Tab-separated table of C-alpha atoms in Angstrom:
chain	number	residue	atom	x	y	z
A	1	MET	CA	35.354	-4.523	41.360
A	2	GLN	CA	33.954	-6.671	38.696
A	3	LEU	CA	30.729	-8.382	39.116
A	4	PRO	CA	31.554	-12.024	39.983
A	5	GLY	CA	31.082	-14.522	37.223
A	6	THR	CA	32.980	-12.555	34.534
A	7	THR	CA	34.974	-14.963	32.514
A	8	LEU	CA	38.461	-14.470	31.561
A	9	LEU	CA	40.982	-16.387	29.448
A	10	VAL	CA	44.799	-16.068	29.762
A	11	ILE	CA	46.904	-17.565	27.061
A	12	ASP	CA	50.783	-17.786	27.927
A	13	ASP	CA	53.257	-20.686	27.369
A	14	ASP	CA	55.039	-19.462	30.444
A	15	ASP	CA	53.320	-21.712	33.152
A	16	HIS	CA	54.756	-19.522	36.023
A	17	VAL	CA	53.629	-16.290	34.336
A	18	ARG	CA	50.302	-17.639	33.432
A	19	GLN	CA	49.401	-19.279	36.922
A	20	ARG	CA	50.581	-16.054	38.674
A	21	ILE	CA	48.416	-13.989	36.417
A	22	SER	CA	45.422	-16.246	36.701
A	23	ALA	CA	45.673	-16.155	40.578
A	24	HIS	CA	45.742	-12.490	41.083
A	25	LEU	CA	42.807	-12.080	38.848
A	26	GLU	CA	40.879	-14.784	40.548
A	27	ARG	CA	41.547	-12.923	43.732
A	28	GLY	CA	39.745	-10.064	41.840
A	29	GLY	CA	36.566	-12.034	41.592
A	30	TYR	CA	36.905	-13.140	38.207
A	31	ASP	CA	36.580	-16.804	36.701
A	32	VAL	CA	40.053	-17.243	35.075
A	33	LEU	CA	40.501	-20.050	32.314
A	34	GLN	CA	43.977	-21.015	31.260
A	35	ALA	CA	45.741	-21.992	27.866
A	36	ARG	CA	49.354	-22.893	27.223
A	37	ASP	CA	49.560	-22.190	23.240
A	38	ALA	CA	47.481	-20.847	20.382
A	39	SER	CA	45.572	-23.866	19.519
A	40	GLU	CA	44.422	-24.593	23.114
A	41	GLY	CA	43.646	-21.129	23.513
A	42	LEU	CA	41.192	-21.025	20.359
A	43	ALA	CA	39.801	-24.339	21.463
A	44	VAL	CA	38.964	-22.825	25.001
A	45	PHE	CA	37.569	-19.626	23.391
A	46	THR	CA	35.551	-21.299	21.087
A	47	THR	CA	33.671	-23.699	23.490
A	48	GLN	CA	33.608	-21.043	26.508
A	49	ARG	CA	33.552	-17.641	25.090
A	50	PRO	CA	35.107	-15.479	27.663
A	51	ALA	CA	34.497	-11.766	28.187
A	52	LEU	CA	38.254	-10.961	27.706
A	53	VAL	CA	41.248	-12.781	26.459
A	54	LEU	CA	44.902	-11.943	27.700
A	55	CYS	CA	47.111	-13.153	25.228
A	56	ASP	CA	50.976	-13.323	25.126
A	57	LEU	CA	52.078	-12.318	21.472
A	58	HIS	CA	54.904	-14.654	21.340
A	59	LEU	CA	53.465	-18.196	21.490
A	60	GLY	CA	56.000	-19.942	19.432
A	61	ASN	CA	56.378	-18.948	15.611
A	62	SER	CA	54.608	-15.689	16.525
A	63	ARG	CA	51.157	-17.645	16.546
A	64	GLY	CA	49.842	-15.050	18.957
A	65	PHE	CA	49.016	-12.658	16.050
A	66	GLU	CA	47.187	-15.113	14.245
A	67	LEU	CA	45.145	-15.991	17.368
A	68	VAL	CA	44.330	-12.331	17.914
A	69	ARG	CA	42.941	-12.033	14.416
A	70	GLN	CA	40.883	-15.344	14.776
A	71	ILE	CA	39.374	-14.141	17.900
A	72	THR	CA	38.501	-10.668	16.877
A	73	GLU	CA	37.096	-11.843	13.735
A	74	SER	CA	35.091	-14.400	15.536
A	75	ASP	CA	33.700	-12.207	18.055
A	76	PRO	CA	34.231	-8.540	17.518
A	77	ASP	CA	32.766	-7.737	21.260
A	78	THR	CA	35.361	-9.739	22.716
A	79	SER	CA	38.081	-7.593	24.420
A	80	VAL	CA	41.600	-8.767	23.675
A	81	ILE	CA	44.650	-7.400	25.774
A	82	VAL	CA	48.037	-8.373	24.206
A	83	VAL	CA	51.496	-8.646	26.175
A	84	SER	CA	54.535	-8.018	24.482
A	85	ALA	CA	58.280	-8.000	25.328
A	86	ASP	CA	59.664	-4.665	26.328
A	87	GLY	CA	60.595	-2.456	23.470
A	88	VAL	CA	58.891	-4.229	20.495
A	89	MET	CA	56.440	-1.531	19.831
A	90	ALA	CA	56.086	-2.810	16.179
A	91	ASP	CA	54.387	-5.849	17.490
A	92	VAL	CA	51.862	-3.786	19.600
A	93	VAL	CA	50.753	-1.924	16.517
A	94	GLU	CA	50.276	-4.676	14.450
A	95	ALA	CA	48.271	-6.371	17.617
A	96	LEU	CA	46.049	-3.193	17.657
A	97	ARG	CA	45.683	-3.317	14.008
A	98	LEU	CA	44.430	-6.918	14.116
A	99	GLY	CA	41.671	-5.896	16.773
A	100	ALA	CA	43.349	-6.117	20.088
A	101	SER	CA	41.806	-3.405	22.547
A	102	ASP	CA	44.839	-2.815	24.983
A	103	TYR	CA	48.569	-4.074	25.456
A	104	LEU	CA	50.823	-4.606	28.417
A	105	ILE	CA	54.535	-4.538	28.254
A	106	LYS	CA	56.493	-7.652	29.806
A	107	PRO	CA	57.671	-8.137	32.516
A	108	LEU	CA	54.206	-7.666	34.639
A	109	ASP	CA	55.676	-6.819	37.826
A	110	ASP	CA	52.960	-4.732	38.777
A	111	LEU	CA	49.727	-6.727	38.470
A	112	VAL	CA	47.475	-3.745	39.645
A	113	VAL	CA	48.253	-2.295	36.258
A	114	LEU	CA	47.004	-5.722	34.721
A	115	GLU	CA	43.924	-5.508	36.739
A	116	HIS	CA	43.382	-1.940	35.638
A	117	ALA	CA	43.896	-2.799	32.076
A	118	VAL	CA	41.395	-5.766	32.337
A	119	ARG	CA	38.591	-3.457	33.822
A	120	ARG	CA	39.207	-0.689	31.225
A	121	SER	CA	38.966	-2.955	28.549
A	122	LEU	CA	35.557	-4.609	29.985
A	123	ASP	CA	34.144	-1.380	30.509
A	124	ARG	CA	34.929	-0.130	26.884
A	125	SER	CA	33.474	-3.628	25.651
A	126	ARG	CA	30.296	-3.150	27.879
A	127	LEU	CA	29.798	0.342	26.407
A	128	ARG	CA	30.455	-0.864	22.856
A	129	ILE	CA	27.642	-3.634	23.376
A	130	GLU	CA	25.298	-1.232	25.179
A	131	ASN	CA	25.849	1.142	22.091
A	132	GLN	CA	25.077	-1.540	19.661
A	133	ARG	CA	21.997	-2.423	21.604
A	134	ILE	CA	20.859	1.194	21.460
A	135	ARG	CA	21.725	1.390	17.796
A	136	GLU	CA	19.534	-1.874	17.094
A	137	ARG	CA	16.556	-0.248	19.339
A	138	LEU	CA	16.929	2.944	17.402
A	139	GLU	CA	16.897	1.241	14.026
A	140	ARG	CA	13.602	-0.969	15.321
A	141	ALA	CA	11.912	2.250	16.311
A	142	ASN	CA	12.912	3.833	13.018
A	143	ARG	CA	11.644	0.853	10.832
A	144	GLU	CA	8.651	0.899	12.953
A	145	LEU	CA	8.068	4.683	12.733
A	146	GLU	CA	8.717	4.406	8.759
A	147	ASN	CA	5.881	1.753	8.613
A	148	HIS	CA	3.616	3.889	10.740
A	149	LEU	CA	4.316	6.721	8.245
A	150	LYS	CA	3.744	4.524	5.380
A	151	GLU	CA	0.404	3.684	6.566
A	152	LEU	CA	-0.406	7.139	7.550
A	153	ARG	CA	0.746	8.198	4.066
A	154	ASP	CA	-1.568	5.412	2.576
A	155	ASP	CA	-4.361	6.557	4.773
A	156	GLN	CA	-3.827	10.307	3.557
A	157	ALA	CA	-3.590	9.294	-0.131
A	158	ALA	CA	-6.972	7.205	0.283
A	159	GLY	CA	-8.509	10.078	2.014
A	160	HIS	CA	-7.260	12.482	-0.344
A	161	GLN	CA	-8.799	10.473	-3.394
A	162	VAL	CA	-11.961	10.005	-1.317
A	163	GLN	CA	-12.158	14.019	-1.053
A	164	LEU	CA	-11.235	14.304	-4.704
A	165	ASN	CA	-14.269	11.847	-5.684
A	166	MET	CA	-16.545	13.938	-3.586
A	167	LEU	CA	-15.783	17.232	-5.411
A	168	PRO	CA	-17.945	18.156	-8.297
A	169	ALA	CA	-16.918	18.142	-11.852
A	170	THR	CA	-15.150	21.517	-12.961
A	171	PRO	CA	-16.087	23.246	-14.862
A	172	TRP	CA	-20.027	22.102	-14.996
A	173	SER	CA	-22.788	23.448	-16.896
A	174	SER	CA	-26.333	23.125	-16.146
A	175	GLY	CA	-28.839	25.113	-18.371
A	176	GLU	CA	-27.397	28.545	-18.609
A	177	TYR	CA	-25.203	28.493	-15.660
A	178	ARG	CA	-21.805	27.591	-15.159
A	179	PHE	CA	-19.727	26.566	-12.164
A	180	GLU	CA	-15.975	26.130	-11.823
A	181	HIS	CA	-13.715	25.762	-8.685
A	182	ARG	CA	-10.200	25.389	-7.705
A	183	LEU	CA	-9.170	23.826	-4.044
A	184	ILE	CA	-5.606	24.126	-2.817
A	185	PRO	CA	-5.053	22.475	0.493
A	186	SER	CA	-2.219	23.359	2.948
A	187	LEU	CA	-1.840	19.839	3.723
A	188	TYR	CA	-2.517	16.808	1.894
A	189	LEU	CA	-6.015	16.863	2.956
A	190	SER	CA	-8.214	19.828	2.870
A	191	GLY	CA	-10.576	21.365	5.516
A	192	ASP	CA	-12.237	23.415	2.558
A	193	PHE	CA	-14.808	22.074	0.471
A	194	VAL	CA	-17.050	23.033	-2.445
A	195	ASP	CA	-20.262	21.270	-3.770
A	196	TYR	CA	-22.794	22.255	-6.551
A	197	PHE	CA	-25.624	20.257	-7.619
A	198	ARG	CA	-29.090	20.359	-9.309
A	199	VAL	CA	-31.997	20.175	-6.718
A	200	SER	CA	-34.879	19.951	-8.978
A	201	ASP	CA	-35.984	20.893	-12.821
A	202	SER	CA	-35.814	24.417	-11.955
A	203	GLN	CA	-33.153	24.852	-8.797
A	204	LEU	CA	-29.576	24.858	-8.614
A	205	ALA	CA	-27.623	24.661	-5.215
A	206	PHE	CA	-24.149	25.485	-4.144
A	207	TYR	CA	-22.082	25.991	-1.215
A	208	LEU	CA	-18.599	26.559	0.007
A	209	ALA	CA	-17.423	25.465	3.517
A	210	ASP	CA	-14.194	26.048	5.603
A	211	VAL	CA	-13.952	23.499	8.401
A	212	SER	CA	-11.711	24.813	11.356
A	213	GLY	CA	-8.362	23.541	11.639
A	214	HIS	CA	-6.399	21.522	9.015
A	215	GLY	CA	-5.410	18.004	8.114
A	216	SER	CA	-7.487	14.488	8.332
A	217	SER	CA	-9.587	15.747	11.215
A	218	SER	CA	-11.002	18.645	9.169
A	219	ALA	CA	-11.425	16.795	5.966
A	220	PHE	CA	-13.258	14.112	7.866
A	221	VAL	CA	-16.058	17.025	8.412
A	222	THR	CA	-16.219	17.786	4.751
A	223	VAL	CA	-17.468	14.109	4.292
A	224	LEU	CA	-20.025	14.719	6.842
A	225	LEU	CA	-21.066	17.952	5.109
A	226	LYS	CA	-21.477	16.128	1.836
A	227	PHE	CA	-23.373	13.436	3.571
A	228	MET	CA	-25.635	15.930	5.508
A	229	THR	CA	-26.665	17.959	2.615
A	230	THR	CA	-27.403	14.964	0.253
A	231	ARG	CA	-29.417	13.396	3.182
A	232	LEU	CA	-31.515	16.515	3.584
A	233	MET	CA	-32.271	16.701	-0.123
A	234	TYR	CA	-33.326	13.080	0.022
A	235	GLU	CA	-35.846	13.597	2.898
A	236	GLN	CA	-37.253	16.584	1.247
A	237	ARG	CA	-37.800	14.847	-2.215
A	238	LYS	CA	-39.283	11.710	-0.272
A	239	ALA	CA	-41.692	14.122	1.542
A	240	ASP	CA	-42.729	15.780	-1.423
A	241	ASN	CA	-43.048	13.975	-4.809
A	242	ALA	CA	-43.227	17.251	-6.813
A	243	ALA	CA	-40.761	18.311	-8.942
A	244	ARG	CA	-39.994	21.258	-7.051
A	245	ILE	CA	-38.710	21.145	-3.465
A	246	GLU	CA	-38.242	23.794	-0.782
A	247	PHE	CA	-34.376	23.542	-0.286
A	248	LYS	CA	-33.723	26.631	1.544
A	249	PRO	CA	-30.088	27.350	2.478
A	250	SER	CA	-30.961	28.586	5.812
A	251	ASP	CA	-32.569	25.073	6.543
A	252	VAL	CA	-29.270	23.589	5.416
A	253	LEU	CA	-27.140	25.457	7.578
A	254	GLY	CA	-29.509	24.977	10.831
A	255	HIS	CA	-29.227	21.429	10.059
A	256	ILE	CA	-25.606	21.022	9.631
A	257	ASN	CA	-25.131	23.272	12.982
A	258	ARG	CA	-27.431	20.825	15.155
A	259	SER	CA	-25.543	17.661	13.556
A	260	LEU	CA	-22.336	18.978	14.208
A	261	ILE	CA	-22.757	20.089	17.834
A	262	SER	CA	-24.644	16.719	18.413
A	263	CYS	CA	-21.497	14.885	17.104
A	264	LYS	CA	-19.216	16.768	19.543
A	265	LEU	CA	-16.320	16.596	17.140
A	266	GLY	CA	-14.905	19.793	18.445
A	267	LYS	CA	-15.076	21.464	14.896
A	268	HIS	CA	-17.122	24.210	13.390
A	269	VAL	CA	-17.681	25.528	9.993
A	270	THR	CA	-17.916	28.808	8.371
A	271	MET	CA	-20.300	28.408	5.135
A	272	LEU	CA	-21.873	30.114	2.286
A	273	GLY	CA	-24.846	28.260	0.662
A	274	GLY	CA	-27.246	29.407	-2.094
A	275	VAL	CA	-30.159	28.116	-4.417
A	276	ILE	CA	-30.737	29.481	-7.908
A	277	ASP	CA	-34.226	29.635	-9.155
A	278	GLU	CA	-33.783	29.389	-12.694
A	279	GLN	CA	-37.604	30.366	-13.304
A	280	LYS	CA	-37.589	33.217	-11.096
A	281	LYS	CA	-34.109	34.020	-11.961
A	282	THR	CA	-33.383	34.736	-8.214
A	283	LEU	CA	-30.648	33.830	-5.784
A	284	THR	CA	-31.666	32.699	-2.404
A	285	TYR	CA	-28.256	32.612	0.016
A	286	SER	CA	-27.660	32.281	3.472
A	287	ILE	CA	-24.221	32.895	5.467
A	288	GLY	CA	-22.819	31.013	8.395
A	289	GLY	CA	-20.111	33.235	9.872
A	290	HIS	CA	-18.161	33.339	6.547
A	291	LEU	CA	-15.732	35.954	5.399
A	292	PRO	CA	-15.073	37.321	2.844
A	293	LEU	CA	-18.642	37.610	1.888
A	294	PRO	CA	-19.902	36.423	-1.785
A	295	VAL	CA	-18.605	38.782	-4.746
A	296	MET	CA	-20.757	39.677	-7.331
A	297	PHE	CA	-19.415	40.803	-10.850
A	298	THR	CA	-21.828	42.355	-13.335
A	299	GLY	CA	-21.835	45.323	-15.916
A	300	GLY	CA	-17.827	45.580	-15.519
A	301	GLU	CA	-18.111	46.164	-11.588
A	302	ALA	CA	-17.878	43.772	-8.625
A	303	HIS	CA	-19.161	44.228	-4.991
A	304	TYR	CA	-19.829	42.144	-1.951
A	305	LEU	CA	-23.221	40.788	-1.287
A	306	GLN	CA	-24.599	41.459	2.215
A	307	GLY	CA	-25.714	39.202	5.013
A	308	LYS	CA	-24.455	37.841	8.314
A	309	GLY	CA	-24.859	34.912	10.402
A	310	ARG	CA	-23.052	32.706	13.040
A	311	PRO	CA	-20.544	29.959	12.307
A	312	VAL	CA	-22.009	26.728	11.875
A	313	GLY	CA	-21.556	23.972	14.846
A	314	LEU	CA	-20.747	26.450	17.794
A	315	PHE	CA	-23.936	27.602	18.943
A	316	GLU	CA	-27.106	25.750	19.861
A	317	ASP	CA	-29.402	28.720	19.613
A	318	ALA	CA	-27.888	30.000	16.211
A	319	GLU	CA	-30.359	30.933	13.715
A	320	TYR	CA	-29.835	31.508	9.856
A	321	HIS	CA	-31.680	33.803	7.354
A	322	ASN	CA	-32.085	33.584	3.690
A	323	GLU	CA	-31.265	36.695	1.442
A	324	VAL	CA	-32.874	37.015	-1.896
A	325	ILE	CA	-31.597	38.698	-4.969
A	326	GLU	CA	-32.626	39.104	-8.455
A	327	LEU	CA	-30.045	37.761	-10.872
A	328	PRO	CA	-28.958	39.837	-13.994
A	329	ASP	CA	-28.791	38.259	-17.261
A	330	GLN	CA	-25.018	38.281	-17.249
A	331	PHE	CA	-23.122	37.813	-14.040
A	332	SER	CA	-20.256	36.090	-12.170
A	333	LEU	CA	-20.247	35.321	-8.322
A	334	ALA	CA	-17.163	34.220	-6.280
A	335	LEU	CA	-17.107	32.536	-3.401
A	336	CYS	CA	-13.852	32.255	-1.474
A	337	SER	CA	-12.563	30.658	1.747
A	338	ASP	CA	-10.572	33.035	4.059
A	339	GLY	CA	-7.372	31.604	2.971
A	340	VAL	CA	-7.564	33.967	-0.007
A	341	LEU	CA	-7.148	36.905	2.398
A	342	ASP	CA	-3.507	35.766	3.053
A	343	CYS	CA	-2.975	36.214	-0.782
A	344	LEU	CA	-4.430	39.728	-1.175
A	345	SER	CA	-2.200	42.743	-0.720
A	346	GLY	CA	-2.911	45.059	2.085
A	347	THR	CA	-1.557	45.535	5.526
A	348	THR	CA	-4.911	45.190	7.288
A	349	LEU	CA	-8.074	43.201	6.776
A	350	LYS	CA	-9.867	46.067	5.522
A	351	GLU	CA	-7.499	46.665	2.774
A	352	LYS	CA	-7.637	43.162	1.878
A	353	GLU	CA	-11.267	42.942	1.815
A	354	ALA	CA	-11.231	46.047	-0.361
A	355	ARG	CA	-8.784	44.531	-2.848
A	356	LEU	CA	-10.739	41.281	-3.605
A	357	PRO	CA	-13.889	42.767	-5.427
A	358	GLN	CA	-11.312	44.982	-7.429
A	359	LEU	CA	-9.281	41.726	-8.456
A	360	PHE	CA	-12.553	39.918	-9.563
A	361	ALA	CA	-13.554	42.833	-11.623
A	362	GLU	CA	-10.096	42.987	-13.157
A	363	SER	CA	-10.228	39.270	-14.048
A	364	ASN	CA	-13.603	40.063	-15.829
A	365	GLY	CA	-15.438	37.724	-13.613
A	366	GLU	CA	-13.422	34.649	-14.438
A	367	LEU	CA	-12.030	31.936	-12.153
A	368	ARG	CA	-8.530	31.679	-14.019
A	369	GLY	CA	-8.111	35.587	-14.070
A	370	LEU	CA	-8.856	35.423	-10.285
A	371	LEU	CA	-6.312	32.726	-9.565
A	372	ALA	CA	-3.755	34.589	-11.611
A	373	GLY	CA	-4.504	37.817	-9.781
A	374	LEU	CA	-4.114	35.870	-6.172
A	375	GLY	CA	-0.804	34.580	-7.427
A	376	LEU	CA	-1.949	30.845	-6.535
A	377	ASP	CA	0.167	28.016	-7.434
A	378	PRO	CA	-1.469	24.556	-6.844
A	379	ASN	CA	2.315	23.033	-6.343
A	380	LYS	CA	3.136	25.598	-3.720
A	381	THR	CA	2.394	25.022	-0.080
A	382	MET	CA	0.003	27.370	1.462
A	383	PRO	CA	-0.396	28.665	4.839
A	384	ASP	CA	-4.148	27.874	4.790
A	385	ASP	CA	-6.580	25.773	2.791
A	386	ILE	CA	-7.875	27.917	-0.101
A	387	SER	CA	-10.919	27.345	-1.988
A	388	VAL	CA	-12.405	29.603	-4.929
A	389	LEU	CA	-16.101	28.887	-6.304
A	390	VAL	CA	-17.183	31.056	-9.508
A	391	LEU	CA	-20.439	30.392	-10.753
A	392	GLY	CA	-22.116	32.553	-13.472
A	393	ARG	CA	-24.723	33.330	-16.137
A	394	ASN	CA	-24.502	34.439	-19.817
A	395	ALA	CA	-27.852	35.099	-21.357
């Protein structure tokens, strides 16, 4: 049975039929309004807004059709059941076309059929209204989601621009040394980072870092790395006014290790860092759990530099060591993130690692040739962040 208080409107110019239908529906728990012609019916509908209208199609001069049209155009959610004389199906078809939800054939001898038709039309109307509400909620949710996505895209664009501004110029030359890099993020923001800068009149420093994970959280750590290295260099310059300062790669890795652990970001970094002494023509470097190792190209051949160390930001007791080598007059040194390994041919890690020095030698120690050999496309989505730093000296 319908909930009490559901209002219906019965429009029929036959007083006996109208009152008989109204009395039966009232016994069923409905609030029933009555109208004897189209004008009165439209007025009652306009002021009372019933949930359903039961309308005889033949209300003098066939005004029932016009009334159906006016009601359905005024409120499409209102159910309209039309009553038509037996055998006049063309009238029924026209009423349905105008928006009626159901029809009954006179004479209405069995009022139980009428009650079923009313319930069915009200159920359909409620479902239609509920579906509309659901669509509206979904549309609001979609608009909110679009706004959130726009904010996220704006945040990512701002973060991307910040990260680009933090990267050093490429290519960059200082004295006899040339630095050049390429960074290709797997997402909009990268967890890889490279940097190189002059430490003193006779020292150049550089590093390549690969933060665990992807996206904005990893990119945020690259901002910390930039800050930490700059801060450490500033403090050493402040402590020593001499032109030359002790900027050891192992100290940098140790400082970053302690800082990341204390920050409790849940992120760690693999790093390669080095300092070139232009006077002594030496390279001092330190490795923080990073693979592949640096690749040195000189004399037409390429090989890995040796060294090892724990990842940065994981172990409080981690110690980092400096390796020192003499630099030849002409050389190129390549530092790559582990995403490069996915671009190398081979079925095992050993085969892939063996391929990298070969590829660097084939490229004659140049960044452009190495990137071409790896098949890297800056416009193509990669499974991992990829960064390559090539530095060299031509006497």
